[in-house]
XYZ file of C-alpha atoms in Angstrom:
687
model
C 78.561 104.453 126.705
C 74.820 104.705 127.352
C 74.464 107.195 124.716
C 76.346 105.048 122.129
C 74.330 102.068 123.179
C 71.043 104.119 122.585
C 72.292 105.397 119.079
C 73.233 101.955 117.992
C 69.736 100.584 119.028
C 68.037 103.436 117.214
C 70.269 102.752 113.910
C 69.329 98.947 114.119
C 65.483 99.846 114.342
C 65.818 102.410 111.478
C 67.606 99.892 109.257
C 65.000 97.262 110.005
C 61.973 99.418 109.354
C 63.307 101.232 106.288
C 64.212 97.530 104.531
C 60.745 96.298 105.568
C 59.020 99.153 104.056
C 61.227 99.206 101.071
C 60.563 95.586 100.549
C 56.628 96.342 100.973
C 56.819 99.036 98.411
C 58.734 97.269 95.804
C 56.327 94.271 96.120
C 53.502 96.600 95.649
C 55.219 98.083 92.567
C 55.757 94.569 91.245
C 52.135 93.571 91.722
C 50.950 96.803 90.161
C 53.241 96.103 87.113
C 52.070 92.486 86.782
C 48.455 93.578 86.680
C 48.260 96.724 84.198
C 44.511 97.333 85.215
C 45.276 97.249 89.000
C 45.159 100.301 91.293
C 48.607 101.804 91.593
C 49.054 101.576 95.474
C 52.916 101.763 95.569
C 54.747 105.126 95.911
C 57.788 104.709 93.646
C 59.580 107.736 94.456
C 59.462 106.940 98.148
C 62.099 104.108 97.178
C 64.988 106.496 96.916
C 64.329 107.838 100.455
C 64.146 104.472 101.928
C 67.207 103.202 100.117
C 69.194 106.270 101.611
C 67.711 105.746 105.204
C 68.567 102.027 105.030
C 72.269 102.619 103.856
C 72.914 105.495 106.586
C 71.475 103.324 109.277
C 73.673 100.227 108.496
C 76.891 102.367 107.701
C 76.620 104.591 110.757
C 75.930 101.493 113.052
C 79.089 99.837 111.611
C 81.001 103.011 112.116
C 80.150 102.941 115.901
C 80.826 99.139 115.980
C 84.405 99.544 114.476
C 85.520 101.697 117.288
C 85.567 98.527 119.603
C 88.125 96.993 117.182
C 91.582 97.648 118.939
C 94.984 96.200 119.181
C 97.441 95.034 116.570
C 96.101 91.591 115.776
C 95.425 92.398 112.195
C 94.553 88.916 111.260
C 91.691 88.964 113.743
C 90.143 92.070 111.662
C 90.307 90.087 108.569
C 88.509 87.226 110.407
C 86.047 89.408 111.884
C 85.180 90.831 108.572
C 84.914 87.239 106.786
C 83.032 85.548 109.555
C 80.360 88.517 110.082
C 80.061 90.041 106.757
C 82.029 88.334 103.791
C 80.253 85.226 104.465
C 77.042 87.107 103.479
C 78.143 86.830 99.847
C 77.841 82.975 100.165
C 74.656 83.041 101.521
C 73.388 85.272 98.931
C 74.383 82.972 96.105
C 73.015 80.078 98.033
C 69.702 81.944 98.267
C 69.729 82.549 94.651
C 70.464 79.078 93.636
C 67.631 77.857 95.874
C 65.321 80.420 94.099
C 66.441 78.971 90.764
C 65.956 75.379 91.737
C 62.555 75.864 93.262
C 61.198 77.964 90.133
C 63.036 75.552 87.829
C 61.543 72.448 89.439
C 58.034 73.829 89.529
C 58.387 75.332 85.956
C 56.610 78.500 87.070
C 57.856 82.294 87.100
C 57.338 83.870 90.598
C 58.170 87.820 90.194
C 57.223 88.469 93.825
C 59.858 85.817 94.986
C 62.500 87.148 92.643
C 61.885 90.649 94.147
C 62.366 89.083 97.735
C 65.430 87.324 96.735
C 66.606 90.493 95.192
C 65.752 92.613 98.254
C 67.444 90.272 100.768
C 70.596 90.357 98.522
C 70.410 94.079 98.645
C 70.284 94.195 102.472
C 73.174 91.766 102.513
C 75.306 93.718 100.041
C 74.861 97.042 102.244
C 75.764 94.957 105.345
C 79.054 93.658 103.883
C 79.975 96.914 102.455
C 79.507 98.799 105.477
C 81.194 96.142 107.573
C 84.301 95.970 105.232
C 84.408 99.877 104.898
C 84.949 100.532 108.400
C 87.273 97.776 109.032
C 89.384 98.843 106.199
C 89.352 102.331 107.744
C 90.720 101.009 110.946
C 93.580 99.324 109.099
C 94.184 102.341 106.533
C 94.492 104.640 109.354
C 97.005 102.531 111.476
C 100.056 104.790 112.060
C 98.192 107.717 110.523
C 99.294 111.377 110.266
C 97.376 114.431 110.080
C 97.321 114.560 106.264
C 95.961 110.900 106.016
C 93.200 111.529 108.723
C 91.937 114.648 106.651
C 92.068 112.777 103.454
C 89.957 110.029 105.005
C 87.358 112.463 106.274
C 86.862 114.183 102.936
C 86.682 110.644 101.160
C 83.837 109.893 103.587
C 82.051 113.213 103.205
C 82.538 112.806 99.274
C 81.254 109.354 99.386
C 78.042 110.136 101.476
C 77.453 112.963 99.413
C 76.785 111.023 96.331
C 73.498 109.764 98.013
C 72.046 113.028 96.892
C 72.261 111.707 93.284
C 70.077 108.785 94.450
C 67.730 111.025 96.581
C 67.123 113.364 93.347
C 67.061 110.183 90.905
C 70.047 111.593 88.966
C 71.682 108.917 86.633
C 75.321 108.675 87.968
C 76.536 107.203 84.758
C 75.566 110.267 82.806
C 78.663 111.847 81.008
C 78.535 114.926 83.318
C 79.264 112.797 86.232
C 81.650 110.508 84.790
C 84.759 112.671 85.084
C 84.092 113.288 88.677
C 83.619 109.691 89.279
C 86.980 109.200 87.474
C 88.871 111.634 89.934
C 86.913 109.722 92.638
C 88.504 106.476 91.665
C 91.813 108.135 91.566
C 91.424 109.145 95.229
C 90.436 105.687 95.997
C 93.588 104.467 94.549
C 95.632 106.960 96.710
C 93.808 105.731 99.910
C 94.532 102.096 98.899
C 98.480 102.636 99.139
C 98.183 103.117 103.009
C 98.874 99.247 104.038
C 101.315 99.789 106.841
C 99.650 97.120 109.016
C 100.923 94.357 106.459
C 104.362 94.822 107.505
C 103.457 93.955 110.914
C 102.097 90.337 110.043
C 104.400 87.335 110.439
C 104.803 84.744 108.084
C 102.168 82.445 109.451
C 99.676 85.521 109.960
C 100.395 86.577 106.322
C 99.565 83.093 105.180
C 96.121 82.914 106.903
C 95.410 86.606 105.907
C 95.937 85.656 102.228
C 93.231 82.891 102.566
C 90.808 85.416 104.233
C 91.518 88.119 101.714
C 91.017 85.841 98.916
C 87.741 84.830 100.487
C 86.767 88.407 100.890
C 87.577 89.272 97.096
C 85.459 86.289 95.967
C 82.640 88.023 98.028
C 83.066 91.240 96.234
C 82.910 89.369 93.074
C 79.616 87.319 93.897
C 77.930 90.662 94.910
C 79.235 92.569 91.737
C 78.261 89.639 89.411
C 74.857 89.275 90.952
C 73.712 92.913 90.705
C 75.351 93.100 87.046
C 73.303 90.157 86.087
C 70.107 91.859 86.997
C 71.058 95.543 85.892
C 68.223 96.886 83.745
C 66.211 93.772 84.193
C 62.846 93.634 82.892
C 61.594 91.445 85.581
C 62.428 93.997 88.315
C 60.844 97.087 89.009
C 63.911 98.252 90.917
C 67.589 98.303 90.014
C 70.179 98.880 92.934
C 73.146 99.022 90.283
C 71.713 102.597 89.755
C 72.801 103.656 93.110
C 76.225 105.255 92.836
C 77.062 105.027 96.366
C 77.118 101.361 96.329
C 79.250 101.284 93.275
C 81.783 103.519 94.644
C 81.741 101.924 98.093
C 82.338 98.458 96.286
C 85.205 99.848 94.292
C 87.097 101.156 97.455
C 86.162 97.897 99.494
C 87.360 95.550 96.273
C 90.427 97.770 95.538
C 91.624 97.981 99.141
C 91.152 94.141 99.588
C 92.985 93.504 96.418
C 95.904 95.840 97.255
C 96.109 94.197 100.749
C 96.268 90.757 98.787
C 98.926 91.632 96.653
C 101.008 93.270 99.066
C 100.838 90.398 101.398
C 101.504 88.016 98.796
C 104.549 89.528 97.155
C 105.899 90.303 100.916
C 105.540 86.774 102.115
C 108.974 85.610 100.842
C 110.810 88.491 102.847
C 108.784 88.007 106.007
C 111.127 85.542 107.683
C 114.072 87.929 106.983
C 112.400 90.571 109.002
C 111.195 88.133 111.782
C 114.802 87.206 112.118
C 115.897 90.826 112.432
C 113.337 91.520 114.858
C 114.219 88.336 116.928
C 117.927 89.382 116.914
C 117.272 92.762 118.323
C 115.081 91.112 120.992
C 117.708 88.816 121.863
C 120.261 91.618 122.115
C 118.031 93.389 124.473
C 117.565 90.275 126.634
C 121.335 90.027 126.773
C 121.743 93.478 127.719
C 119.008 93.440 130.379
C 120.225 90.321 132.103
C 121.594 92.097 135.107
C 118.708 94.169 135.743
C 116.528 90.836 135.277
C 118.517 89.077 138.066
C 119.922 86.329 135.547
C 123.006 84.302 136.371
C 125.759 83.315 133.837
C 124.013 79.962 132.960
C 120.883 81.737 131.939
C 123.053 84.300 129.734
C 124.701 81.284 128.054
C 121.420 79.680 127.317
C 120.240 82.868 125.553
C 123.476 83.157 123.557
C 123.069 79.518 122.396
C 119.436 79.832 121.209
C 120.028 83.284 119.820
C 123.080 82.378 117.660
C 121.447 79.024 116.302
C 118.399 81.006 115.209
C 120.552 83.714 113.737
C 122.822 81.571 111.821
C 120.189 78.716 111.178
C 122.882 76.228 112.332
C 122.036 72.463 111.999
C 124.541 71.487 114.793
C 126.223 73.170 117.700
C 127.769 72.942 121.104
C 129.018 75.249 123.751
C 132.170 74.584 125.965
C 132.000 76.586 129.117
C 135.391 77.235 130.983
C 135.581 77.077 135.012
C 138.963 77.793 136.195
C 141.204 75.242 134.499
C 138.221 73.041 133.377
C 136.402 72.961 130.242
C 133.155 70.975 129.924
C 130.331 70.848 127.101
C 127.240 72.825 128.557
C 124.995 72.817 125.513
C 124.484 70.491 122.615
C 122.443 70.388 119.407
C 122.340 67.428 116.951
C 125.878 66.251 117.794
C 127.207 63.636 120.117
C 130.271 63.614 122.260
C 132.319 61.181 119.921
C 131.930 63.738 117.009
C 132.834 66.567 119.433
C 136.036 64.869 120.417
C 137.091 63.999 116.911
C 136.473 67.556 115.740
C 138.557 68.777 118.949
C 141.466 66.562 118.260
C 141.860 67.977 114.794
C 141.715 71.501 115.773
C 144.413 70.770 118.482
C 146.434 69.590 115.656
C 145.798 72.547 113.687
C 146.609 74.764 116.773
C 143.021 76.194 116.592
C 142.121 76.976 120.074
C 140.306 79.935 121.666
C 140.530 81.879 118.462
C 137.966 83.230 115.907
C 137.680 80.856 113.138
C 135.695 80.207 110.078
C 135.562 77.534 107.490
C 132.902 77.501 104.908
C 134.037 74.406 103.156
C 135.176 71.673 105.293
C 135.431 69.277 102.471
C 138.439 70.966 100.936
C 140.302 70.295 104.038
C 141.656 66.914 104.048
C 141.571 66.317 107.930
C 137.918 67.300 108.138
C 137.080 65.278 105.070
C 138.607 62.130 106.602
C 136.193 62.631 109.649
C 133.409 61.756 107.524
C 131.025 64.309 109.018
C 127.870 65.482 107.686
C 128.784 69.269 107.874
C 130.121 71.583 105.491
C 130.412 74.823 107.329
C 132.187 75.512 110.807
C 132.509 78.773 112.694
C 134.293 79.058 116.345
C 133.498 82.080 118.417
C 135.514 82.293 121.599
C 133.718 83.953 124.522
C 136.648 85.918 126.041
C 137.761 89.297 127.455
C 141.626 90.503 127.733
C 141.747 88.739 131.004
C 139.350 85.828 130.904
C 138.276 83.039 128.681
C 134.559 82.169 129.560
C 133.918 79.463 126.860
C 133.741 78.687 123.165
C 130.912 78.365 120.826
C 130.921 75.982 117.789
C 128.263 76.239 115.193
C 128.029 73.791 112.277
C 125.859 73.935 108.998
C 125.385 71.227 106.433
C 125.838 73.352 103.498
C 128.876 75.079 101.975
C 129.162 78.740 102.492
C 126.963 78.395 105.312
C 128.222 81.500 107.296
C 128.033 84.793 105.170
C 129.565 88.012 106.248
C 126.142 89.517 107.637
C 125.568 86.475 109.758
C 129.085 86.514 111.042
C 128.708 90.228 112.052
C 125.521 89.436 113.849
C 127.095 86.363 115.763
C 130.160 88.407 116.711
C 127.779 91.142 118.144
C 126.091 88.502 120.100
C 129.280 87.199 121.652
C 130.495 90.751 122.345
C 127.274 91.559 124.078
C 127.772 88.326 125.982
C 131.273 89.109 127.240
C 130.021 92.441 128.292
C 127.134 90.852 130.221
C 129.241 88.143 131.945
C 131.623 90.715 132.870
C 129.206 92.830 134.426
C 127.407 89.955 136.242
C 130.734 89.009 137.845
C 131.522 92.566 138.673
C 128.218 92.816 140.354
C 128.766 89.565 142.183
C 132.095 90.893 143.490
C 130.509 94.265 144.502
C 128.344 92.158 146.870
C 131.281 91.024 148.745
C 132.303 94.926 149.789
C 130.857 98.011 150.668
C 128.009 98.742 148.418
C 128.543 102.198 147.310
C 132.083 101.891 146.675
C 131.899 98.817 144.749
C 129.109 100.244 142.761
C 131.205 103.153 141.541
C 134.045 100.806 140.793
C 132.107 98.329 138.837
C 130.258 101.396 136.928
C 133.603 102.954 136.048
C 134.846 99.541 134.708
C 131.805 98.955 132.396
C 132.105 102.658 131.240
C 135.643 102.284 130.549
C 134.970 99.050 128.541
C 132.037 100.726 126.592
C 134.163 103.771 125.508
C 136.627 103.003 122.431
C 140.148 103.593 123.234
C 141.203 104.271 119.535
C 139.341 105.370 116.398
C 140.231 104.042 112.920
C 142.686 106.129 111.144
C 142.342 106.841 107.229
C 143.635 109.265 104.694
C 140.199 110.804 104.515
C 139.581 112.161 107.977
C 141.342 112.298 111.456
C 139.477 112.075 114.854
C 140.767 113.458 118.295
C 138.682 112.621 121.290
C 138.556 113.881 125.038
C 136.272 112.500 127.587
C 136.326 113.017 131.427
C 133.801 112.133 133.983
C 132.861 114.721 136.767
C 132.599 111.969 139.453
C 133.804 108.292 139.242
C 131.278 107.409 136.923
C 129.677 109.551 134.275
C 127.048 109.188 131.915
C 128.695 110.196 128.815
C 129.654 107.796 125.858
C 130.614 107.479 122.353
C 131.249 104.611 120.062
C 131.656 103.832 116.459
C 131.148 100.996 113.937
C 132.753 100.474 110.392
C 129.687 99.848 108.181
C 131.993 99.245 105.041
C 135.319 99.969 103.591
C 134.060 103.504 102.845
C 131.423 104.017 105.626
C 131.679 104.474 109.310
C 129.059 105.239 111.891
C 129.775 107.551 114.869
C 127.439 107.882 117.997
C 127.670 110.042 121.134
C 125.356 110.300 123.727
C 124.565 111.369 127.346
C 122.533 109.226 129.915
C 120.522 110.786 132.490
C 121.654 110.183 135.882
C 124.962 108.751 137.103
C 126.401 105.665 138.837
C 125.970 102.035 138.046
C 122.366 102.543 136.402
C 123.794 105.151 134.021
C 126.598 102.596 133.148
C 124.102 99.848 132.606
C 121.904 101.932 130.223
C 125.287 102.733 128.249
C 125.737 98.967 127.895
C 122.222 98.672 126.657
C 122.749 101.613 124.185
C 125.925 99.956 122.838
C 124.117 96.759 122.407
C 121.379 98.348 120.623
C 123.698 100.469 118.515
C 125.769 97.568 117.326
C 122.665 95.391 116.935
C 120.592 97.737 114.804
C 123.426 99.170 112.667
C 124.330 95.793 111.429
C 121.276 96.433 109.228
C 122.853 99.584 108.129
C 119.792 101.696 108.667
C 119.695 105.646 108.329
C 120.242 107.580 111.352
C 116.546 108.866 111.754
C 115.263 105.114 111.582
C 117.903 104.069 114.343
C 116.707 106.575 116.497
C 113.049 105.618 116.101
C 113.937 101.793 116.797
C 116.308 102.683 119.589
C 113.673 104.643 121.215
C 111.119 101.742 120.871
C 113.666 99.285 122.205
C 114.844 101.530 125.406
C 111.169 102.318 126.180
C 110.888 98.862 127.231
C 113.947 98.749 129.832
C 114.555 102.470 130.913
C 113.090 103.699 134.176
C 110.240 106.126 133.603
C 112.677 108.867 135.139
C 115.385 108.165 132.820
C 116.269 109.101 129.245
C 119.224 109.421 126.834
C 120.326 112.165 124.526
C 122.200 111.202 121.364
C 123.633 112.022 118.046
C 124.430 109.543 115.354
C 126.595 110.336 112.125
C 127.192 108.072 109.175
C 130.145 109.445 107.302
C 130.620 108.242 103.836
C 134.254 108.823 102.374
C 133.323 107.724 98.979
C 130.521 110.019 98.481
C 132.288 112.628 100.514
C 129.160 113.502 102.719
C 127.565 112.510 105.824
C 124.037 112.212 107.095
C 123.038 112.534 110.785
C 120.380 112.601 113.324
C 119.985 113.929 116.912
C 117.876 112.740 119.871
C 117.854 115.819 122.123
C 121.576 116.072 121.899
C 123.823 119.266 121.595
C 123.858 120.772 118.239
C 126.865 120.096 115.942
C 129.403 122.734 115.388
C 130.788 122.880 111.954
C 133.482 124.709 109.925
C 133.023 124.827 106.130
C 136.284 125.413 104.495
C 134.922 126.325 101.159
C 132.601 129.071 102.511
C 135.068 129.791 105.478
C 132.181 129.791 107.747
C 131.658 128.483 111.172
C 128.009 127.560 112.280
C 125.812 125.090 114.242
C 123.599 122.595 112.671
C 120.027 123.376 113.815
C 118.114 120.360 113.620
C 115.122 118.921 115.724
C 115.426 115.909 117.965
C 113.902 114.656 121.168
C 115.753 112.508 123.799
C 115.551 108.697 123.799
C 112.857 107.383 126.245
C 110.998 110.815 126.827
C 108.002 109.821 124.642
C 107.453 106.099 124.677
C 104.920 105.509 121.913
C 104.709 105.884 118.007
C 104.334 109.660 118.153
C 108.038 109.744 118.785
C 108.707 109.132 115.143
C 107.340 112.719 114.628
C 110.356 114.160 116.876
C 113.226 113.156 115.006
C 114.651 114.324 111.610
C 117.648 113.517 109.489
C 119.947 115.671 107.378
C 122.604 115.159 104.885
C 125.598 117.242 104.228
C 128.534 117.340 101.753
C 131.804 117.927 103.302
C 135.069 119.537 101.654
C 138.656 118.909 102.366
C 139.579 121.133 105.406
C 136.022 120.828 106.981
C 135.947 120.415 110.760
C 133.172 119.040 112.778
C 132.881 119.326 116.692
C 130.718 116.970 118.574
C 130.341 117.473 122.314
C 128.268 116.828 125.309
C 126.549 119.488 127.362
C 129.365 119.327 129.925
C 131.483 121.419 127.673
C 129.142 124.401 126.797
C 127.435 124.391 130.319
C 130.768 124.375 132.075
C 130.851 127.215 134.609
C 133.712 129.448 136.274
C 133.950 130.728 139.803
C 131.448 133.525 138.803
C 128.950 130.910 137.792
C 129.191 132.133 134.017
C 128.781 129.478 131.392
C 131.483 128.687 128.850
C 128.536 128.660 126.127
C 128.310 127.836 122.564
C 129.641 131.259 121.339
C 132.847 130.820 123.088
C 133.247 127.148 121.488
C 132.314 128.707 117.980
C 134.819 131.385 118.538
C 137.601 128.731 119.369
C 136.838 126.875 116.119
C 137.315 130.007 114.165
C 140.845 130.439 115.607
C 142.000 126.967 115.328
C 140.302 125.319 112.279
C 143.456 125.419 110.240
C 145.187 123.129 112.792
C 145.064 119.338 113.067
C 142.101 117.622 114.849
C 144.424 116.619 117.850
C 145.621 120.282 118.263
C 142.124 121.787 117.675
C 140.846 119.478 120.513
C 143.941 120.462 122.936
C 143.226 124.406 122.308
C 139.538 123.882 123.013
C 140.215 121.963 126.252
C 143.031 124.308 127.482
C 140.792 127.139 126.932
C 137.911 125.576 128.808
C 140.244 124.877 131.581
C 141.340 128.417 131.555
C 137.761 129.514 131.985
C 136.576 127.175 134.576
C 139.750 127.148 136.687
C 141.251 124.182 138.343
C 139.048 121.571 140.067
C 135.904 123.067 138.977
C 134.405 120.063 137.055
C 130.572 119.986 137.484
C 129.408 117.580 134.693
C 131.136 115.144 132.435
C 132.918 116.454 129.405
C 133.072 114.612 126.025
C 134.415 116.226 122.926
C 135.105 114.899 119.509
C 136.985 116.948 116.703
C 136.692 115.248 113.212
C 138.713 116.981 110.447
C 138.322 116.026 106.692
C 141.588 115.727 104.864
C 142.088 115.884 101.091
C 142.130 112.520 99.414
C 145.546 110.884 99.663
C 146.706 108.514 96.673
C 147.190 104.961 97.721
C 150.720 103.751 97.593
């Protein structure tokens, strides 16, 4: 720290001294030029050296200072640039106008005063460019990779090397150098495409950033216009427009500012959508973490009510809580009790109670139209499990078709997660009344059973057979599916580190994240990245989750997948008559808890053929041991598939499990075992 302080002080001193010497030398040259018979005291060739020393001092000072800018409040970077550097352009133009007014009022020419104004503006320009250059570097290298880091380092090296042209007094506009400068401009355009930081600005911050970026663009224009006006001027003995370094630095600063302005402007209309998706994901996490945070049912209902209103943009809503045989309204928004009663009576007349109901055009219904209410759309979401009714949520909007399919899916996911959370809360409350260990196992078992789907969808394109058994009362294996569209399905399998109730709760969190994120229909690799980010905030430091996600597209006859440290997928290709494992990279969720995790996950796409078989499993299958402590192993599993691929999926699964039990022997289960067999069938014509 002391070393950096000393270096910065030395750079400030060098900048001030070189600028003062440069000013003195320029004034001597101007005076000599004004009086042809005078003795030539100035040293014109020393100007180039002083210019380079001044530029390097200012730029390296800003390079050290920019390292102090940290965090992701990117609008503060822009304010820092405007308030400390871009405003220099406005001071520059004010100084110039003051000079014009003073000389115009006195009706006299003052070459020395003009040179002083020109030199001051030169100093302000270099300060502005240095500040902007290294603030843009901080933003440009946000979420950088090795290639971008090397590209920037070469850019700096090439840019500073152009100072050699100034030192040797070469004309950078010479036709020899123009092609090189053209290539340099293309290099700058490439660097200016790195604007990842803009995506992290909220709508309000983008609006403020547009104002600041516009002001910075105006600063670039002011400086450019000023020095262009005096280019090759006979009034001046020095011309800074001949310094190629300044021209290229201004090209980079101006281009990057313009690119950031345009990207911010055109992404502004979609900012609210991404903010809403982020808010939905955050609310999913809040619901899934309710138990660990010690919340009660009322707090969960508060979260549900607030989250669904934001997700649907409802103009009115109420929530009816059920306690035993009693029902009462616990939450209200822009609706009174009289209006609620009138709607209730009408719904009872239509026998609409405790069912999922959507009406996107209430005016077409005579009963609703007679109520003369201001709302056009209604959705009813019951909060109930197979055994209990917890309440009913009513959402209203004042426009027709107010609840589209995507919004409805998000709302249903919220209610599903709420049901699971409430059941878990109640199970936890029950566990406190009995012996802790036994009740913990009971709760975790019930939670785990509720997480694992009992049936998979059946289709003429494929068949699925499943097997899952826990080594103890509660295991850490899980699998689930989500129908993304008529022809696409997402299947996930995973293994939570640890056992007991904590593993079951982490499974609940993973299920909520899976259903929440996959509502956006994202690729498997992106799901793993965002799931890792979400889990990093709630998993204990010693916990992690291995997982694989598959998205099967029946219409395209292919699937893509990504694995996060999970077992390799076993596959039989019917066309090549070959059995093999997919060897793909991947790291468990929660192991690396920063942005570098994005480098540890890969995605793969594969076209399947009729008759192909995919075997998905957890490590409890291949790591199962017999009495001699030998592992079942991947080779034996592969051999079993080579012998059974021609069978139905259910028969393949049974053959593998029977062989596994023959290998391990009875009552020799050391780890949870989960097995999914998917067999792709020929296309069946629709009836």
